[in-house]
Amino acid sequence: MAKITKVSPLAPAHFPDLPVIEGVAFATAAAGVKYQGRTDVMLATLAPGSTIAGVFTRSATRAAPVLDCQEKIGGTSDAGAAILVNSGNANAFTGRNGVASVNAICAGVAKACGIPEARVFTSSTGVIGEPLPHERVTAVLKDLAGRTEAGGIAAAARAIMTTDTFPKGASAEVEVDGKLVRIAGMAKGSGMIAPDMATMLVYIFTDAALSQEALQGMVSRHADRTFNCITVDSDTSTSDSLIVAATGAAGVDASDSDAFSDALHGVMLDLAHQVVRDGEGASKFVQIEVTGAATDADAKVHALAIANSPLIKTAIAGEDPNWGRVVMAVGKSGAAADRDRLSIRFGTVEVAKDGWRSPSYSEEAAAAHMKGTDIEIGVDLGLGEGQATVWTCDLTHGYIEINADYRS
């Protein structure tokens, strides 16, 4: 496996104290799928009647678990449900063997938990192209199902990690119709991060009740403004999956609640930012704001061109305020731009104005901003009202060290 030597310098101080979500329970096991001496399988069981929504990678080489989940999302049932995740092997580009592995795991979970196979959702993360030794997973299912606990989300977050240096969790509490509703979520992701739907692997749970249509709408809408706005290395995974489950245990319907929707968005954004802060080898968290574009879509194209530029990312790693590289990225993006209307800032330091170096430009002030761990780049196209914000990290020698021997 890749050699992870230390926790990201951008990591939170500790895993958050997440609220228990009634109707959800977790268990983990060390099945030896790839890793030795650490947990690598996570089971989450959901109360009967839970609503499930999800969004998944649009990669043309989607993994077998993703295709299976896509077929099942949207189905209705009063039965319980379960989510089973293994790390160490992505079960991607594995052909009919991959499908057989998914079927075997789903059948095993269904039997162990007493639920229909149509209510079993699986994910796999890790090396692509290697057959999944699913018998190692099925061998621990009975044990997992027999010892799930409501407070096990922190252990579950660790079990789904691959090159992550820290487990990721976030939560929110919100009042809906006079009743307290809780949301808790976890994520994994560090490299191969440029989502084209949602992200890496993310699982969010709430005790609110929602219709499947309402929950799916919220998840899809918020994914576009959170996980679809982050990038570490411009590479979209074969396995990206986001699943949100609502148990209804709080006894209140949040289908039409703006407050709940906002809280869910906040949890998703928090988790998305944590993924960037754990970007492989990252030392800087970077926010890129683009305004004045012809359309919002154009703004996002420009923002991602900046965020994915190796020249910009390495300059940030070197703490060099090289705004000429931002000019380059805007020019190559393919979205509408006018050289003579372009303005750029690093933090609050204006470095370029209307297609020319700003009269107030200070190399010292710009360089000072680049020495921080949280970097902000602002670009105004001067063309219209379109705007977008994306988040990324710098590109350091650490990224190469992690990925040069990922399979060894």
Coordinates of C-alpha atoms in Angstrom, one line a residue:
M1 CA 0.0 0.0 0.0
A2 CA 1.0 3.6 -0.3
K3 CA 3.3 4.8 2.5
I4 CA 1.5 7.3 4.7
T5 CA 3.9 8.7 7.2
K6 CA 2.1 11.5 8.9
V7 CA -1.3 13.2 9.3
S8 CA -2.0 16.1 6.9
P9 CA -0.9 19.5 8.4
L10 CA -4.4 20.7 7.4
A11 CA -6.2 18.1 9.4
P12 CA -8.7 19.0 12.1
A13 CA -7.4 18.7 15.7
H14 CA -9.5 15.6 16.2
F15 CA -12.5 13.6 14.8
P16 CA -15.6 15.4 15.8
D17 CA -18.0 14.1 18.5
L18 CA -20.9 13.1 16.1
P19 CA -24.4 12.7 17.4
V20 CA -26.0 9.2 17.5
I21 CA -28.6 8.9 14.7
E22 CA -31.4 6.7 16.0
G23 CA -32.1 3.9 13.5
V24 CA -28.4 3.6 12.4
A25 CA -25.8 1.2 13.8
F26 CA -22.2 0.4 12.8
A27 CA -19.7 -2.4 13.0
T28 CA -16.2 -2.8 11.6
A29 CA -13.8 -5.7 11.0
A30 CA -10.3 -6.5 9.8
A31 CA -11.0 -8.9 6.9
G32 CA -7.6 -8.6 5.3
V33 CA -8.9 -7.6 1.9
K34 CA -5.6 -5.9 1.3
Y35 CA -4.4 -4.3 4.5
Q36 CA -3.0 -6.2 7.4
G37 CA -3.4 -5.1 11.0
R38 CA -6.3 -2.6 10.4
T39 CA -10.0 -2.6 9.9
D40 CA -11.1 -2.6 6.3
V41 CA -14.8 -3.5 6.3
M42 CA -17.6 -1.3 7.6
L43 CA -21.3 -2.3 7.9
A44 CA -24.0 0.2 8.6
T45 CA -27.6 -1.1 9.3
L46 CA -30.6 1.1 8.8
A47 CA -34.0 0.9 10.5
P48 CA -37.0 -0.4 8.5
G49 CA -38.6 2.3 6.3
S50 CA -35.4 4.3 5.9
T51 CA -35.2 6.4 2.8
I52 CA -32.1 6.1 0.7
A53 CA -30.8 8.7 -1.9
G54 CA -27.5 8.8 -3.7
V55 CA -25.4 10.2 -6.5
F56 CA -22.5 8.4 -8.2
T57 CA -19.6 8.9 -10.5
R58 CA -20.3 9.4 -14.2
S59 CA -17.1 7.8 -15.1
A60 CA -17.3 5.5 -18.2
T61 CA -15.4 2.9 -16.3
R62 CA -17.6 2.8 -13.2
A63 CA -17.0 0.0 -10.7
A64 CA -19.4 -2.9 -10.2
P65 CA -20.6 -1.7 -6.8
V66 CA -21.5 1.7 -8.3
L67 CA -23.6 0.2 -11.1
D68 CA -25.4 -2.0 -8.6
C69 CA -26.2 0.9 -6.3
Q70 CA -27.4 3.0 -9.2
E71 CA -29.9 0.4 -10.1
K72 CA -31.2 0.2 -6.5
I73 CA -31.4 3.9 -5.6
G74 CA -35.0 5.1 -6.0
G75 CA -36.6 1.9 -5.0
T76 CA -39.1 1.9 -2.1
S77 CA -39.4 -0.6 0.7
D78 CA -40.6 -0.8 4.3
A79 CA -37.8 -3.3 5.1
G80 CA -34.5 -2.4 6.8
A81 CA -31.4 -1.5 4.7
A82 CA -27.6 -1.8 5.0
I83 CA -24.5 -0.3 3.6
L84 CA -21.3 -2.4 3.3
V85 CA -18.0 -0.8 2.4
N86 CA -14.6 -2.4 2.0
S87 CA -11.3 -0.6 1.5
G88 CA -8.1 -1.9 -0.1
N89 CA -9.7 -3.0 -3.4
A90 CA -12.0 -1.0 -5.6
N91 CA -13.6 -4.0 -7.4
A92 CA -13.3 -1.8 -10.6
F93 CA -12.3 -3.0 -14.1
T94 CA -13.0 -6.5 -12.9
G95 CA -15.7 -7.6 -15.4
R96 CA -18.0 -10.4 -14.6
N97 CA -15.9 -11.3 -11.6
G98 CA -16.7 -7.9 -10.1
V99 CA -20.5 -8.4 -10.6
A100 CA -20.2 -11.8 -9.0
S101 CA -18.4 -10.3 -6.0
V102 CA -21.1 -7.7 -5.5
N103 CA -23.8 -10.3 -5.8
A104 CA -22.1 -12.5 -3.2
I105 CA -21.6 -9.7 -0.8
C106 CA -25.2 -8.4 -1.2
A107 CA -26.5 -11.9 -0.6
G108 CA -24.4 -12.3 2.5
V109 CA -25.4 -9.0 4.0
A110 CA -29.1 -9.7 3.2
K111 CA -28.9 -13.0 5.0
A112 CA -26.9 -11.8 8.0
C113 CA -29.1 -8.7 8.5
G114 CA -32.5 -10.3 7.5
I115 CA -33.2 -7.8 4.7
P116 CA -33.9 -8.0 1.0
E117 CA -30.9 -7.9 -1.3
A118 CA -32.4 -4.9 -3.1
R119 CA -31.9 -2.9 0.2
V120 CA -28.1 -3.7 0.4
F121 CA -25.8 -1.0 -0.9
T122 CA -22.1 -1.7 -1.3
S123 CA -19.0 0.3 -2.1
S124 CA -15.4 -0.6 -2.6
T125 CA -12.3 1.6 -2.6
G126 CA -8.6 0.9 -3.3
V127 CA -6.6 -0.6 -6.1
I128 CA -8.3 -0.8 -9.6
G129 CA -8.1 -3.9 -11.8
E130 CA -7.5 -6.5 -9.1
P131 CA -10.2 -9.1 -8.4
L132 CA -11.9 -8.5 -5.1
P133 CA -11.3 -11.4 -2.7
H134 CA -15.0 -11.2 -1.6
E135 CA -14.9 -14.3 0.4
R136 CA -12.8 -12.4 3.0
V137 CA -15.6 -10.0 3.3
T138 CA -18.5 -12.5 3.4
A139 CA -16.6 -14.4 6.1
V140 CA -17.0 -11.6 8.6
L141 CA -20.6 -10.6 7.8
K142 CA -22.3 -12.7 10.4
D143 CA -19.9 -11.4 13.1
L144 CA -20.5 -7.8 11.9
A145 CA -24.3 -8.0 11.9
G146 CA -24.2 -9.4 15.4
R147 CA -22.3 -6.6 17.1
T148 CA -23.5 -3.3 15.4
E149 CA -23.7 -0.3 17.8
A150 CA -25.2 3.1 17.4
G151 CA -22.1 4.9 18.4
G152 CA -19.7 3.3 16.0
I153 CA -19.4 5.9 13.3
A154 CA -15.9 7.0 14.2
A155 CA -14.6 3.4 13.8
A156 CA -16.5 3.1 10.6
A157 CA -14.9 6.3 9.2
R158 CA -11.5 4.8 9.8
A159 CA -12.3 1.4 8.2
I160 CA -13.1 3.0 4.8
M161 CA -9.8 4.9 4.6
T162 CA -7.1 4.2 2.0
T163 CA -4.5 6.9 1.5
D164 CA -6.4 9.2 3.9
T165 CA -4.3 10.5 6.8
F166 CA -7.3 11.1 9.0
P167 CA -10.9 10.0 9.2
K168 CA -13.5 12.6 8.2
G169 CA -16.7 13.4 10.0
A170 CA -19.2 16.2 10.2
S171 CA -22.6 16.9 11.8
A172 CA -25.4 19.3 12.3
E173 CA -28.6 19.8 14.4
V174 CA -31.6 21.7 13.3
E175 CA -35.1 22.3 14.5
V176 CA -37.9 21.2 12.1
D177 CA -41.5 21.9 13.2
G178 CA -40.4 22.2 16.8
K179 CA -38.5 19.0 16.9
L180 CA -34.7 18.5 16.9
V181 CA -33.3 16.7 13.9
R182 CA -29.7 15.4 13.7
I183 CA -27.4 14.8 10.8
A184 CA -24.1 12.9 10.9
G185 CA -21.8 12.0 8.1
M186 CA -18.4 10.5 7.2
A187 CA -16.2 10.5 4.1
K188 CA -13.0 9.1 2.7
G189 CA -10.9 10.6 0.0
S190 CA -7.4 12.0 -0.5
G191 CA -6.3 11.3 -4.1
M192 CA -8.0 10.6 -7.4
I193 CA -10.3 13.6 -6.5
A194 CA -12.1 15.5 -9.2
P195 CA -15.7 14.4 -8.7
D196 CA -18.1 14.3 -11.6
M197 CA -21.3 13.7 -9.5
A198 CA -20.6 13.7 -5.7
T199 CA -17.3 12.4 -4.3
M200 CA -15.1 9.6 -3.3
L201 CA -17.1 7.7 -0.7
V202 CA -19.5 9.6 1.6
Y203 CA -22.2 8.3 3.9
I204 CA -24.6 10.7 5.6
F205 CA -27.3 9.8 8.1
T206 CA -30.3 11.7 9.6
D207 CA -33.1 10.9 11.9
A208 CA -35.5 13.1 9.9
A209 CA -38.2 11.6 7.7
L210 CA -38.1 12.6 4.0
S211 CA -39.7 11.3 0.8
Q212 CA -37.2 9.6 -1.6
E213 CA -37.9 12.3 -4.2
A214 CA -37.3 15.2 -1.8
L215 CA -34.1 13.6 -0.3
Q216 CA -32.7 12.8 -3.8
G217 CA -33.4 16.3 -5.0
M218 CA -31.5 17.8 -2.0
V219 CA -28.6 15.4 -2.4
S220 CA -28.2 16.0 -6.1
R221 CA -28.5 19.8 -5.8
H222 CA -26.1 20.1 -2.9
A223 CA -23.5 17.8 -4.5
D224 CA -23.1 20.2 -7.4
R225 CA -22.2 23.0 -5.0
T226 CA -19.9 21.0 -2.6
F227 CA -18.3 17.7 -3.8
N228 CA -18.5 18.7 -7.5
C229 CA -16.6 21.9 -6.6
I230 CA -13.5 20.2 -5.2
T231 CA -10.4 18.8 -6.9
V232 CA -7.1 17.5 -5.6
D233 CA -5.5 16.1 -8.8
S234 CA -8.1 16.4 -11.6
D235 CA -8.7 12.7 -11.7
T236 CA -12.3 11.3 -11.3
S237 CA -12.5 8.0 -9.6
T238 CA -14.3 4.9 -10.9
S239 CA -15.9 4.4 -7.5
D240 CA -17.2 7.8 -6.3
S241 CA -20.4 7.3 -4.3
L242 CA -22.5 9.5 -2.0
I243 CA -25.3 7.8 -0.1
V244 CA -27.7 9.6 2.3
A245 CA -30.1 7.7 4.5
A246 CA -33.0 9.1 6.5
T247 CA -34.4 6.9 9.2
G248 CA -37.4 9.1 10.2
A249 CA -36.8 8.3 13.9
A250 CA -37.1 11.9 14.9
G251 CA -40.8 11.8 14.0
V252 CA -40.8 14.8 11.8
D253 CA -40.9 15.2 8.0
A254 CA -38.2 17.5 6.6
S255 CA -39.1 17.1 3.0
D256 CA -40.1 20.7 2.6
S257 CA -37.8 22.2 5.3
D258 CA -35.3 24.8 4.0
A259 CA -33.6 24.7 7.4
F260 CA -32.9 21.0 7.1
S261 CA -31.8 21.4 3.5
D262 CA -29.3 24.1 4.5
A263 CA -28.0 22.0 7.4
L264 CA -27.5 19.0 5.0
H265 CA -25.6 21.3 2.6
G266 CA -23.4 22.4 5.5
V267 CA -22.5 18.9 6.4
M268 CA -21.7 18.0 2.8
L269 CA -19.5 21.2 2.4
D270 CA -17.7 20.4 5.6
L271 CA -16.9 16.9 4.4
A272 CA -15.9 18.1 1.0
H273 CA -13.4 20.6 2.5
Q274 CA -11.9 17.9 4.7
V275 CA -11.2 15.8 1.6
V276 CA -9.3 18.7 0.1
R277 CA -7.5 19.3 3.4
D278 CA -6.4 15.6 3.2
G279 CA -5.3 15.9 -0.4
E280 CA -2.3 13.6 -0.9
G281 CA 0.8 15.6 0.1
A282 CA -1.1 18.8 0.6
S283 CA 0.3 21.7 2.7
K284 CA -2.2 24.4 1.5
F285 CA -6.0 24.6 1.4
V286 CA -6.9 26.8 -1.6
Q287 CA -10.2 28.6 -2.3
I288 CA -10.7 30.0 -5.8
E289 CA -13.5 32.5 -6.4
V290 CA -14.4 33.5 -9.9
T291 CA -16.9 36.3 -10.5
G292 CA -17.9 38.4 -13.5
A293 CA -18.1 35.5 -15.9
A294 CA -20.6 35.3 -18.7
T295 CA -22.4 32.5 -16.9
D296 CA -22.1 30.4 -13.7
A297 CA -21.1 27.5 -15.9
D298 CA -18.3 29.5 -17.4
A299 CA -17.2 30.7 -14.0
K300 CA -16.8 27.1 -12.9
V301 CA -14.8 26.1 -16.0
H302 CA -12.4 29.0 -15.2
A303 CA -12.2 28.1 -11.5
L304 CA -11.4 24.4 -12.3
A305 CA -8.8 25.3 -14.9
I306 CA -7.0 27.3 -12.2
A307 CA -7.5 24.7 -9.5
N308 CA -6.2 21.9 -11.7
S309 CA -3.2 23.6 -13.2
P310 CA 0.0 21.9 -12.0
L311 CA 1.9 25.2 -12.6
I312 CA -0.4 27.0 -10.2
K313 CA -0.5 24.2 -7.7
T314 CA 3.3 24.0 -7.5
A315 CA 3.6 27.7 -7.3
I316 CA 1.3 27.7 -4.3
A317 CA 3.4 24.9 -2.8
G318 CA 6.5 27.1 -3.2
E319 CA 4.6 30.1 -1.8
D320 CA 5.2 32.0 -5.0
P321 CA 2.5 34.6 -6.0
N322 CA 2.9 33.9 -9.7
W323 CA -0.3 35.5 -10.9
G324 CA 0.9 35.1 -14.5
R325 CA 0.0 31.4 -14.2
V326 CA -3.6 32.4 -13.3
V327 CA -3.7 34.5 -16.5
M328 CA -2.6 31.4 -18.4
A329 CA -5.2 29.1 -16.8
V330 CA -8.0 31.5 -17.6
G331 CA -6.8 31.8 -21.2
K332 CA -6.7 28.1 -21.8
S333 CA -10.0 27.1 -20.1
G334 CA -12.1 27.5 -23.2
A335 CA -14.7 29.6 -21.4
A336 CA -15.4 33.2 -22.5
A337 CA -12.7 35.7 -21.3
D338 CA -11.4 39.1 -22.3
R339 CA -7.8 39.8 -21.5
D340 CA -8.3 43.5 -21.0
R341 CA -11.1 43.1 -18.5
L342 CA -9.4 40.5 -16.3
S343 CA -8.6 41.3 -12.6
I344 CA -6.9 39.0 -10.1
R345 CA -6.3 39.1 -6.4
F346 CA -4.4 36.9 -3.9
G347 CA -6.3 37.2 -0.6
T348 CA -7.1 40.9 -0.4
V349 CA -4.1 41.9 -2.4
E350 CA -5.0 43.1 -5.9
V351 CA -2.3 41.9 -8.3
A352 CA -3.9 42.6 -11.7
K353 CA -6.6 45.0 -12.8
D354 CA -8.3 45.3 -16.1
G355 CA -5.7 43.3 -18.1
W356 CA -2.7 44.9 -16.5
R357 CA -0.6 44.7 -13.3
S358 CA -2.4 46.5 -10.6
P359 CA -1.0 50.0 -9.9
S360 CA -1.1 49.1 -6.2
Y361 CA 0.6 45.7 -6.6
S362 CA 2.9 44.7 -3.8
E363 CA 5.0 41.6 -4.3
E364 CA 5.7 41.6 -0.6
A365 CA 2.1 41.6 0.4
A366 CA 1.2 38.9 -2.1
A367 CA 4.0 36.7 -1.0
A368 CA 3.0 37.2 2.6
H369 CA -0.5 35.8 1.8
M370 CA 1.1 32.8 0.1
K371 CA 2.9 31.8 3.3
G372 CA -0.4 31.0 5.1
T373 CA -2.0 27.6 5.1
D374 CA -5.3 28.9 3.7
I375 CA -4.9 30.6 0.4
E376 CA -7.5 32.5 -1.6
I377 CA -7.3 33.4 -5.3
G378 CA -10.0 35.7 -6.7
V379 CA -10.6 36.3 -10.4
D380 CA -13.0 38.8 -11.9
L381 CA -13.7 38.3 -15.7
G382 CA -15.6 41.6 -16.1
L383 CA -18.1 40.0 -18.5
G384 CA -21.3 39.4 -16.6
E385 CA -22.9 38.0 -13.4
G386 CA -21.6 34.4 -13.5
Q387 CA -19.8 33.2 -10.4
A388 CA -18.4 30.0 -8.9
T389 CA -16.2 28.9 -6.0
V390 CA -14.1 25.7 -6.0
W391 CA -11.6 24.3 -3.5
T392 CA -8.3 22.6 -4.1
C393 CA -4.8 22.1 -2.5
D394 CA -1.3 22.6 -3.6
L395 CA 0.9 20.0 -5.4
T396 CA 4.0 18.9 -3.5
H397 CA 6.7 16.2 -3.6
G398 CA 4.5 14.3 -1.2
Y399 CA 1.9 13.6 -3.9
I400 CA 4.5 11.9 -6.0
E401 CA 5.9 9.9 -3.1
I402 CA 2.4 8.5 -2.3
N403 CA 1.4 7.7 -5.8
A404 CA 4.6 6.4 -7.3
D405 CA 4.4 3.2 -5.3
Y406 CA 0.6 3.0 -4.5
R407 CA 0.4 -0.7 -5.5
S408 CA 3.7 -1.9 -3.9

